[in-house]
C-alpha cells in the first residue's frame, strides 16, 4: 500500500549551520517534516487519534427504491458540546451522477471526496466511459484502507446511478465497504433507522420517498444533540442528482406537530 | 461477534459463516457474504475487521490467480494455505491484518481439507474448526457429533445443530448464516439460514 507522501516534500533547501555553501551545491533537499514540540511524542500521537474518534456527530441516510436513490443529511457541526455551525453541506457532489455523504471529520470527508472526484474524472478520460458506483466506492475504500490506524475519521455513503442502475455503498475509515439498499451513518443513525425501516417500501414515489427521508432526519435531529440544522434531501435518478428540499428542522417540528392555541380560562384584561 | 466454523466430511468440506455487518450497536447489513470463492475448488471463510477482511482475502485470491496464470497449474489447498499464513506472518510485526481464516479446498490427490489460520499466523490442518464467540458453542457440538466419514446430509445436520446452538445461547447472536461446500465438483454456495429477512417489500 503506497501512501501519498507528496505533502512531506519541502521546498526549502536544507542548509547546515555555518557549513561551506560549496559543499551543498547540487545537493537535493531531503524530504522532511516538522515534529510536534512535545515531550511525549508517542502518547501525543495516540491522543490525537483518540480525539478524533468520538466524532461522527451527524445523521446521514440513503436508500434505494423504485425510482433511484434518495440521499438525506442534517447540517450541524459540533465540537464536543459547542455547535460550531448549523449550515454544513454534508452531501457532497462528486460528479453530476454521484453523491457522497459526510460523517466524521469534515476536512477528511471534503478532501477525500474531492480527491475521489478527481480520480473518477481521470478514469472517464482514460477509459472514455463513466466509472461505476462500485468502482468509485472501491477507489475510496482502498485510499482510506492505506491510511488505516492513522486517525482519519470518515463514514460515508457513495450513491449514484450507473449502467447497472442505482447503486449505494457504505465506506468508512477502517477500510470497510458494504453494498446495500439502506444505510444510515452518524450518531443519529439509530434514530433514523427506526423511522426509515418502519416506513420503507421499495415501491414508493419520489414524493413519498423524500418525505420518508426528511422525516427520518427530523426524528434523528429531535433526539440526537449532535444533529440538527437543515434537513437536505437529494434524489439520484437516471439523469443524475437533483436537490429536492432543504428544510430547517426547527420549522419541520412545528409543521409535523403544530401547537394548538390553548384556550385560556382566565384572561387578564387591561384595567379600563 | 462474527461466527465462522467448518468441517471436513467424506470427500467434501463445508464452511458456514454469519452474514452480519456490525458497527458498534448497529447492524448495517444482515446478508453480507463472508465466504469468498478463492478459485474453482477453494473457499476462504474470513472473520475480522471489515477493511482487513475484504482487502486481505482479495489479495490472496488475486495472488492465487496470478500463480495459475504464470504456471498453468492451480495451487493445491495446502500451498494456498501456507502462502496465506506466510503473508500474515510477514505483515504481523509491521502492519498486522486482523483476520481469522478457515480455508477449505478439494485436491485430486489430497481429497478435501480444511486449514485453520488465525490472525497471528497460526496454521493447522484440521478436521473441524471455528472462530469467534460462536466457537465456544460450535466446537463442542462438532466434537461430540463429528465422524470422519460423514455424508453431506449428516454434515449439514451438524452445521444446523451448531447454528441453532449459537442462535439460542449467544447473547448477541447473528440472525443469518451462509453455508458453502467444496468437493470434487467445485466450490459453491450450499444455502442460507435466514431468521430475519431483509425487508425490501414490506406490506405495511
Coordinates of N, CA, C and O in Angstrom, one line a residue, chain A residues 4-167:
Chain A
X4 N 0.5 8.4 -0.2 CA 0.8 9.6 -1.0 C 1.6 10.5 -0.1 O 1.1 11.1 0.8
X5 N 2.9 10.6 -0.3 CA 3.8 11.3 0.6 C 4.2 12.6 -0.1 O 5.2 13.2 0.3
X6 N 3.5 13.1 -1.1 CA 3.9 14.4 -1.7 C 3.8 15.5 -0.7 O 4.5 16.5 -0.9
X7 N 3.0 15.4 0.3 CA 2.9 16.5 1.3 C 4.2 16.7 2.2 O 4.3 17.7 2.8
X8 N 5.0 15.6 2.2 CA 6.2 15.7 3.0 C 7.4 16.4 2.4 O 8.3 16.8 3.0
X9 N 7.3 16.6 1.1 CA 8.5 17.2 0.4 C 8.5 18.7 0.7 O 7.6 19.4 0.4
X10 N 9.6 19.1 1.2 CA 9.8 20.6 1.5 C 10.3 21.3 0.3 O 11.1 20.7 -0.5
X11 N 10.0 22.6 0.2 CA 10.6 23.4 -0.9 C 11.8 24.1 -0.5 O 12.6 24.5 -1.3
X12 N 12.0 24.3 0.8 CA 13.2 25.0 1.3 C 14.4 24.1 1.3 O 14.3 22.9 1.7
X13 N 15.5 24.5 0.7 CA 16.7 23.7 0.7 C 17.3 23.5 2.2 O 17.1 24.4 3.0
X14 N 17.8 22.4 2.4 CA 18.4 22.1 3.8 C 19.8 22.7 3.8 O 20.7 22.4 3.1
X15 N 20.0 23.7 4.8 CA 21.3 24.3 4.9 C 21.9 24.1 6.2 O 21.2 24.3 7.3
X16 N 23.1 23.5 6.3 CA 23.7 23.2 7.6 C 24.2 24.5 8.3 O 24.3 25.5 7.7
X17 N 24.5 24.3 9.6 CA 25.0 25.5 10.3 C 26.4 25.8 9.9 O 27.3 25.0 10.1
X18 N 26.6 27.0 9.4 CA 27.9 27.5 9.1 C 28.7 26.7 8.2 O 29.9 26.7 8.2
X19 N 28.1 25.8 7.4 CA 29.0 24.9 6.6 C 29.2 25.7 5.3 O 28.5 26.6 4.9
X20 N 30.2 25.2 4.5 CA 30.5 25.9 3.3 C 29.4 25.7 2.3 O 28.9 24.6 2.1
X21 N 29.0 26.7 1.6 CA 27.9 26.6 0.7 C 28.4 25.8 -0.5 O 27.5 25.2 -1.2
X22 N 29.7 25.7 -0.8 CA 30.1 24.9 -2.0 C 29.8 23.4 -1.8 O 29.4 22.7 -2.7
X23 N 29.9 22.9 -0.5 CA 29.6 21.5 -0.3 C 28.2 21.2 -0.6 O 27.8 20.0 -0.9
X24 N 27.3 22.2 -0.4 CA 25.9 21.9 -0.5 C 25.3 22.2 -1.9 O 24.2 22.0 -2.2
X25 N 26.2 22.7 -2.8 CA 25.7 23.0 -4.2 C 25.3 21.7 -4.8 O 26.0 20.7 -4.8
X26 N 24.1 21.7 -5.4 CA 23.7 20.5 -6.1 C 23.1 19.4 -5.3 O 22.7 18.4 -5.7
X27 N 23.2 19.6 -3.9 CA 22.6 18.6 -3.1 C 21.0 18.8 -3.0 O 20.6 19.9 -2.7
X28 N 20.3 17.8 -3.4 CA 18.8 18.0 -3.4 C 18.3 18.0 -1.9 O 18.9 17.4 -1.0
X29 N 17.2 18.6 -1.8 CA 16.6 18.8 -0.4 C 16.1 17.4 0.1 O 15.5 16.6 -0.7
X30 N 16.2 17.1 1.3 CA 15.8 15.9 1.9 C 14.3 16.0 2.3 O 13.9 17.0 2.9
X31 N 13.5 15.0 2.0 CA 12.1 15.1 2.4 C 12.1 15.1 3.9 O 12.7 14.2 4.5
X32 N 11.4 16.0 4.5 CA 11.3 16.0 6.0 C 10.0 16.7 6.4 O 9.4 17.4 5.6
X33 N 9.6 16.5 7.6 CA 8.5 17.3 8.2 C 8.8 17.6 9.6 O 9.5 16.9 10.3
X34 N 8.1 18.6 10.1 CA 8.4 19.1 11.5 C 7.7 18.1 12.4 O 6.6 17.7 12.3
X35 N 8.5 17.8 13.5 CA 7.9 17.0 14.6 C 7.2 18.0 15.5 O 7.7 19.1 15.7
X36 N 6.1 17.6 16.1 CA 5.5 18.5 17.1 C 6.4 18.6 18.3 O 7.1 17.7 18.7
X37 N 6.3 19.8 18.9 CA 7.2 20.1 20.1 C 6.5 19.6 21.3 O 5.6 20.3 21.9
X38 N 6.7 18.4 21.7 CA 6.1 17.8 22.9 C 7.1 16.9 23.5 O 7.9 16.3 22.8
X39 N 6.9 16.7 24.8 CA 7.9 15.8 25.5 C 7.5 14.3 25.3 O 8.3 13.4 25.3
X40 N 6.1 14.1 25.1 CA 5.7 12.7 25.0 C 5.2 12.5 23.5 O 4.0 12.5 23.3
X41 N 6.1 12.2 22.6 CA 5.7 12.1 21.2 C 4.8 10.9 20.9 O 3.9 11.0 20.2
X42 N 5.1 9.7 21.6 CA 4.3 8.6 21.3 C 2.9 8.7 21.8 O 1.9 8.4 21.2
X43 N 2.8 9.3 23.1 CA 1.5 9.5 23.7 C 0.7 10.5 22.9 O -0.5 10.4 22.8
X44 N 1.4 11.5 22.4 CA 0.7 12.6 21.7 C 0.0 12.1 20.4 O -1.1 12.4 20.2
X45 N 0.7 11.2 19.8 CA 0.1 10.6 18.6 C -1.2 9.9 18.9 O -2.2 10.0 18.2
X46 N -1.1 9.0 20.0 CA -2.3 8.2 20.3 C -3.4 9.2 20.8 O -4.5 8.9 20.4
X47 N -3.1 10.2 21.5 CA -4.1 11.1 22.0 C -4.8 11.8 20.8 O -6.0 12.0 20.8
X48 N -4.0 12.2 19.8 CA -4.7 12.9 18.7 C -5.6 12.0 17.9 O -6.6 12.4 17.4
X49 N -5.2 10.7 17.8 CA -6.1 9.7 17.1 C -7.4 9.5 18.0 O -8.5 9.5 17.4
X50 N -7.2 9.4 19.3 CA -8.4 9.2 20.2 C -9.3 10.4 20.1 O -10.5 10.3 20.3
X51 N -8.7 11.6 20.0 CA -9.5 12.8 20.0 C -10.5 12.8 18.8 O -11.7 13.3 19.0
X52 N -10.1 12.3 17.7 CA -11.0 12.4 16.5 C -12.1 11.3 16.6 O -13.1 11.4 16.0
X53 N -11.8 10.2 17.4 CA -12.7 9.0 17.3 C -14.1 9.3 17.7 O -15.0 8.9 17.0
X54 N -14.4 10.0 18.8 CA -15.8 10.1 19.2 C -16.6 10.9 18.2 O -17.8 11.0 18.3
X55 N -16.0 11.5 17.2 CA -16.7 12.3 16.2 C -17.8 11.6 15.5 O -18.5 10.7 16.0
X56 N -18.1 12.0 14.3 CA -19.3 11.4 13.5 C -20.6 11.9 14.2 O -21.5 11.1 14.3
X57 N -20.6 13.1 14.7 CA -21.8 13.6 15.3 C -22.6 14.2 14.2 O -22.5 15.4 13.8
X58 N -23.5 13.4 13.6 CA -24.3 13.8 12.5 C -25.3 12.7 12.2 O -25.4 11.7 12.9
X59 N -26.2 13.0 11.3 CA -27.2 12.0 10.8 C -27.2 12.1 9.3 O -27.5 13.1 8.7
X60 N -26.8 11.0 8.6 CA -27.0 10.9 7.2 C -27.6 9.6 6.8 O -27.5 8.7 7.6
X61 N -28.4 9.6 5.8 CA -29.0 8.4 5.4 C -29.2 8.3 3.8 O -29.1 9.4 3.2
X62 N -29.3 7.1 3.3 CA -29.5 6.9 1.9 C -30.2 5.6 1.7 O -29.9 4.7 2.4
X63 N -31.1 5.5 0.7 CA -31.8 4.3 0.4 C -32.1 4.2 -1.1 O -32.4 5.2 -1.7
X64 N -32.1 2.9 -1.5 CA -32.5 2.7 -2.9 C -34.0 2.3 -3.0 O -34.5 1.6 -2.1
X65 N -34.7 2.9 -3.9 CA -36.1 2.5 -4.1 C -36.4 2.4 -5.6 O -35.5 2.5 -6.4
X66 N -37.6 2.3 -6.0 CA -38.0 2.1 -7.4 C -37.5 3.1 -8.3 O -37.1 2.9 -9.4
X67 N -37.5 4.4 -7.8 CA -37.2 5.5 -8.7 C -35.7 5.9 -8.6 O -35.4 7.0 -9.2
X68 N -34.9 5.2 -7.9 CA -33.5 5.6 -7.8 C -33.0 5.6 -6.4 O -33.3 4.7 -5.6
X69 N -32.2 6.5 -6.0 CA -31.6 6.6 -4.7 C -32.0 7.9 -4.0 O -32.0 9.0 -4.7
X70 N -32.4 7.9 -2.8 CA -32.7 9.1 -2.0 C -31.6 9.3 -1.0 O -31.2 8.3 -0.3
X71 N -31.1 10.5 -0.9 CA -30.0 10.8 0.0 C -30.4 12.0 0.8 O -30.9 12.9 0.3
X72 N -30.2 11.9 2.1 CA -30.5 13.0 3.0 C -29.5 13.1 4.2 O -28.9 12.1 4.5
X73 N -29.4 14.3 4.7 CA -28.5 14.6 5.8 C -28.9 15.8 6.6 O -29.6 16.7 6.0
X74 N -28.4 15.9 7.8 CA -28.6 17.2 8.6 C -27.5 18.1 8.2 O -26.7 17.9 7.2
X75 N -27.3 19.2 9.0 CA -26.3 20.2 8.6 C -25.6 20.8 9.9 O -25.1 21.9 9.8
X76 N -25.5 20.0 11.0 CA -24.9 20.6 12.2 C -23.5 20.1 12.3 O -23.2 18.9 12.1
X77 N -22.6 21.0 12.7 CA -21.2 20.6 13.1 C -21.0 20.9 14.5 O -21.3 22.0 15.0
X78 N -20.6 19.9 15.3 CA -20.4 20.2 16.7 C -19.0 19.8 17.1 O -18.4 18.9 16.6
X79 N -18.4 20.6 18.1 CA -17.1 20.3 18.7 C -17.3 20.0 20.1 O -17.4 21.0 20.9
X80 N -17.5 18.8 20.5 CA -17.9 18.5 21.9 C -19.3 19.0 22.1 O -20.3 18.6 21.4
X81 N -19.5 19.9 23.0 CA -20.8 20.4 23.4 C -21.1 21.7 22.6 O -22.2 22.3 22.8
X82 N -20.2 22.2 21.8 CA -20.4 23.5 21.2 C -20.8 23.3 19.7 O -20.2 22.5 19.0
X83 N -21.9 23.9 19.3 CA -22.3 23.8 18.0 C -21.6 24.8 17.1 O -21.8 26.0 17.3
X84 N -20.7 24.3 16.3 CA -19.8 25.3 15.6 C -20.5 25.8 14.3 O -20.2 26.9 13.9
X85 N -21.4 25.0 13.7 CA -22.1 25.5 12.6 C -23.4 24.8 12.4 O -23.5 23.6 12.7
X86 N -24.4 25.5 11.9 CA -25.7 24.9 11.6 C -26.0 24.8 10.1 O -27.0 24.4 9.7
X87 N -24.9 25.1 9.3 CA -25.1 25.1 7.9 C -24.0 24.5 7.1 O -23.4 25.1 6.3
X88 N -23.7 23.2 7.5 CA -22.6 22.5 6.8 C -23.2 21.7 5.7 O -24.2 21.0 5.9
X89 N -22.6 21.7 4.6 CA -23.0 20.9 3.4 C -22.5 19.5 3.6 O -21.3 19.2 3.4
X90 N -23.3 18.5 4.0 CA -22.9 17.2 4.3 C -23.1 16.3 3.1 O -22.8 15.1 3.1
X91 N -23.8 16.7 2.1 CA -24.0 15.9 0.9 C -23.1 16.5 -0.2 O -23.3 17.7 -0.6
X92 N -22.1 15.8 -0.6 CA -21.0 16.3 -1.4 C -21.3 15.8 -2.9 O -21.5 14.6 -3.1
X93 N -21.2 16.7 -3.8 CA -21.5 16.4 -5.2 C -20.2 15.9 -5.9 O -19.3 16.8 -6.2
X94 N -20.0 14.6 -6.0 CA -18.7 14.1 -6.6 C -18.7 14.4 -8.1 O -17.7 14.9 -8.6
X95 N -19.8 14.1 -8.8 CA -19.9 14.5 -10.2 C -21.4 14.4 -10.4 O -22.2 14.1 -9.6
X96 N -21.9 14.9 -11.6 CA -23.3 15.0 -11.8 C -24.2 13.8 -11.6 O -25.4 13.9 -11.6
X97 N -23.6 12.6 -11.5 CA -24.5 11.5 -11.3 C -24.1 10.7 -10.0 O -24.6 9.6 -9.8
X98 N -23.2 11.3 -9.2 CA -22.8 10.6 -7.9 C -22.7 11.5 -6.8 O -22.2 12.6 -6.9
X99 N -23.3 11.1 -5.6 CA -23.2 11.9 -4.4 C -22.5 11.2 -3.3 O -22.5 9.9 -3.3
X100 N -21.8 11.9 -2.4 CA -21.2 11.3 -1.3 C -21.8 12.0 0.0 O -22.0 13.2 -0.1
X101 N -21.9 11.3 1.1 CA -22.4 11.9 2.3 C -21.2 12.0 3.3 O -20.3 11.2 3.2
X102 N -21.3 13.0 4.2 CA -20.2 13.2 5.1 C -20.6 12.9 6.5 O -21.6 13.4 7.0
X103 N -19.8 12.1 7.2 CA -19.9 11.9 8.6 C -18.5 11.7 9.2 O -17.7 10.9 8.6
X104 N -18.2 12.3 10.3 CA -16.9 12.2 10.8 C -16.2 13.5 10.7 O -16.7 14.6 10.9
X105 N -14.9 13.5 10.4 CA -14.1 14.7 10.3 C -14.5 15.4 9.0 O -14.5 14.9 7.9
X106 N -14.9 16.7 9.1 CA -15.4 17.5 7.9 C -14.3 17.6 6.9 O -14.5 17.4 5.7
X107 N -13.1 17.9 7.4 CA -12.0 18.1 6.5 C -11.6 16.8 5.8 O -11.4 16.8 4.5
X108 N -11.6 15.7 6.5 CA -11.3 14.4 5.9 C -12.3 14.1 4.8 O -11.9 13.7 3.7
X109 N -13.6 14.2 5.1 CA -14.6 13.9 4.1 C -14.5 14.8 2.9 O -14.6 14.3 1.8
X110 N -14.4 16.1 3.1 CA -14.4 17.0 2.0 C -13.2 16.7 1.1 O -13.3 16.7 -0.1
X111 N -12.0 16.6 1.7 CA -10.8 16.3 1.0 C -10.9 15.0 0.2 O -10.6 15.0 -1.0
X112 N -11.3 13.9 0.8 CA -11.2 12.7 0.2 C -12.3 12.5 -0.9 O -12.1 11.8 -1.9
X113 N -13.5 13.2 -0.7 CA -14.5 13.2 -1.7 C -14.0 14.0 -2.9 O -14.3 13.6 -4.1
X114 N -13.3 15.1 -2.7 CA -12.8 15.9 -3.8 C -11.8 15.0 -4.6 O -11.8 15.0 -5.8
X115 N -10.9 14.4 -3.8 CA -9.9 13.5 -4.4 C -10.6 12.4 -5.2 O -10.1 12.1 -6.3
X116 N -11.6 11.8 -4.7 CA -12.4 10.8 -5.4 C -12.9 11.3 -6.7 O -12.9 10.7 -7.7
X117 N -13.5 12.6 -6.6 CA -14.0 13.2 -7.9 C -12.9 13.3 -8.9 O -13.2 13.1 -10.1
X118 N -11.7 13.7 -8.5 CA -10.6 13.8 -9.4 C -10.3 12.4 -10.1 O -10.2 12.3 -11.3
X119 N -10.2 11.4 -9.2 CA -9.9 10.1 -9.7 C -11.0 9.6 -10.7 O -10.7 8.9 -11.7
X120 N -12.3 9.9 -10.4 CA -13.4 9.5 -11.2 C -13.2 10.2 -12.6 O -13.4 9.5 -13.7
X121 N -12.9 11.4 -12.6 CA -12.8 12.2 -13.9 C -11.6 11.6 -14.7 O -11.7 11.4 -15.9
X122 N -10.5 11.3 -14.0 CA -9.4 10.7 -14.7 C -9.7 9.4 -15.3 O -9.3 9.0 -16.4
X123 N -10.5 8.6 -14.6 CA -11.0 7.3 -15.1 C -11.8 7.5 -16.4 O -11.6 6.8 -17.4
X124 N -12.7 8.5 -16.3 CA -13.5 8.8 -17.5 C -12.7 9.2 -18.7 O -12.9 8.8 -19.8
X125 N -11.6 10.0 -18.5 CA -10.8 10.5 -19.6 C -10.0 9.3 -20.1 O -9.7 9.2 -21.3
X126 N -9.5 8.4 -19.2 CA -8.6 7.3 -19.6 C -9.4 6.2 -20.3 O -8.9 5.6 -21.2
X127 N -10.7 6.0 -19.9 CA -11.4 4.9 -20.4 C -12.6 5.2 -21.3 O -13.3 4.4 -21.8
X128 N -12.8 6.5 -21.5 CA -13.9 7.0 -22.3 C -15.3 6.5 -21.9 O -16.2 6.4 -22.7
X129 N -15.4 6.2 -20.6 CA -16.7 5.9 -20.1 C -16.8 6.2 -18.6 O -15.7 6.2 -18.0
X130 N -18.0 6.5 -18.1 CA -18.1 6.8 -16.7 C -17.7 5.7 -15.8 O -17.9 4.5 -16.2
X131 N -17.2 6.0 -14.6 CA -16.9 5.0 -13.7 C -18.2 4.5 -13.0 O -19.1 5.3 -12.9
X132 N -18.2 3.2 -12.6 CA -19.4 2.7 -12.0 C -19.3 3.1 -10.5 O -18.3 3.5 -10.0
X133 N -20.5 3.0 -9.8 CA -20.6 3.4 -8.4 C -19.7 2.4 -7.6 O -19.0 2.7 -6.7
X134 N -19.7 1.1 -8.0 CA -18.9 0.1 -7.4 C -17.4 0.4 -7.5 O -16.7 0.4 -6.5
X135 N -17.0 0.9 -8.7 CA -15.6 1.2 -8.9 C -15.2 2.4 -8.1 O -14.1 2.5 -7.4
X136 N -16.1 3.4 -8.1 CA -15.7 4.7 -7.3 C -15.6 4.4 -5.8 O -14.7 4.8 -5.2
X137 N -16.6 3.6 -5.3 CA -16.5 3.3 -3.9 C -15.3 2.4 -3.6 O -14.7 2.6 -2.5
X138 N -14.9 1.5 -4.5 CA -13.7 0.7 -4.2 C -12.5 1.6 -4.2 O -11.6 1.4 -3.4
X139 N -12.4 2.6 -5.1 CA -11.3 3.5 -5.1 C -11.2 4.2 -3.8 O -10.1 4.3 -3.2
X140 N -12.3 4.7 -3.3 CA -12.3 5.4 -2.0 C -11.9 4.5 -0.9 O -11.1 4.8 0.0
X141 N -12.5 3.3 -0.9 CA -12.2 2.3 0.2 C -10.7 1.9 0.2 O -10.1 1.9 1.3
X142 N -10.1 1.8 -1.0 CA -8.7 1.4 -1.0 C -7.8 2.6 -0.5 O -6.8 2.4 0.2
X143 N -8.2 3.8 -0.9 CA -7.4 5.0 -0.4 C -7.5 5.1 1.1 O -6.5 5.3 1.8
X144 N -8.7 4.9 1.7 CA -8.9 5.0 3.1 C -8.2 3.8 3.8 O -7.6 4.0 4.9
X145 N -8.2 2.7 3.2 CA -7.5 1.5 3.8 C -6.0 1.7 4.0 O -5.4 1.3 5.0
X146 N -5.4 2.4 3.0 CA -4.0 2.6 3.1 C -3.6 3.6 4.3 O -2.5 3.6 4.7
X147 N -4.6 4.3 4.8 CA -4.4 5.2 5.9 C -5.0 4.7 7.2 O -5.1 5.5 8.2
X148 N -5.3 3.4 7.3 CA -6.0 2.9 8.5 C -5.1 3.0 9.7 O -3.9 2.8 9.6
X149 N -5.7 3.3 10.8 CA -4.9 3.4 12.1 C -4.3 4.8 12.2 O -3.6 5.1 13.3
X150 N -4.4 5.7 11.2 CA -3.7 7.0 11.3 C -4.6 8.1 11.7 O -4.2 9.2 11.6
X151 N -5.8 7.8 12.1 CA -6.7 8.8 12.7 C -7.6 9.5 11.7 O -8.2 10.5 12.1
X152 N -7.8 9.0 10.5 CA -8.8 9.5 9.6 C -10.2 9.2 10.2 O -10.3 8.1 10.8
X153 N -11.1 10.1 10.0 CA -12.5 9.8 10.5 C -13.4 10.1 9.4 O -13.8 11.2 9.1
X154 N -13.8 9.0 8.7 CA -14.7 9.2 7.5 C -15.7 8.1 7.6 O -15.4 6.9 7.6
X155 N -17.0 8.5 7.6 CA -18.1 7.5 7.5 C -19.0 7.9 6.4 O -19.8 8.8 6.6
X156 N -18.9 7.4 5.2 CA -19.5 8.0 4.0 C -20.3 7.0 3.3 O -20.1 5.8 3.3
X157 N -21.3 7.5 2.5 CA -22.0 6.6 1.6 C -21.8 7.2 0.2 O -21.9 8.4 0.0
X158 N -21.6 6.3 -0.7 CA -21.5 6.7 -2.1 C -22.7 6.3 -2.8 O -23.0 5.1 -2.9
X159 N -23.5 7.2 -3.3 CA -24.8 6.9 -4.0 C -24.7 7.4 -5.4 O -24.3 8.5 -5.7
X160 N -25.2 6.6 -6.4 CA -25.1 7.1 -7.7 C -25.9 6.2 -8.7 O -26.5 5.2 -8.2
X161 N -26.0 6.6 -9.9 CA -26.7 5.8 -10.9 C -25.7 5.5 -12.1 O -25.2 6.4 -12.6
X162 N -25.5 4.2 -12.3 CA -24.6 3.9 -13.4 C -25.3 2.9 -14.3 O -26.5 2.7 -14.3
X163 N -24.5 2.2 -15.2 CA -25.2 1.3 -16.2 C -26.0 0.2 -15.6 O -26.9 -0.3 -16.3
X164 N -25.6 -0.2 -14.4 CA -26.4 -1.3 -13.8 C -27.6 -0.8 -13.0 O -28.2 -1.6 -12.4
X165 N -27.8 0.5 -13.0 CA -28.9 1.1 -12.3 C -28.5 1.8 -11.0 O -27.3 2.3 -11.0
X166 N -29.3 1.9 -10.0 CA -28.9 2.7 -8.8 C -28.0 1.9 -8.0 O -28.0 0.6 -8.0
X167 N -27.0 2.6 -7.4 CA -26.0 1.9 -6.6 C -25.8 2.6 -5.3 O -25.8 3.9 -5.3

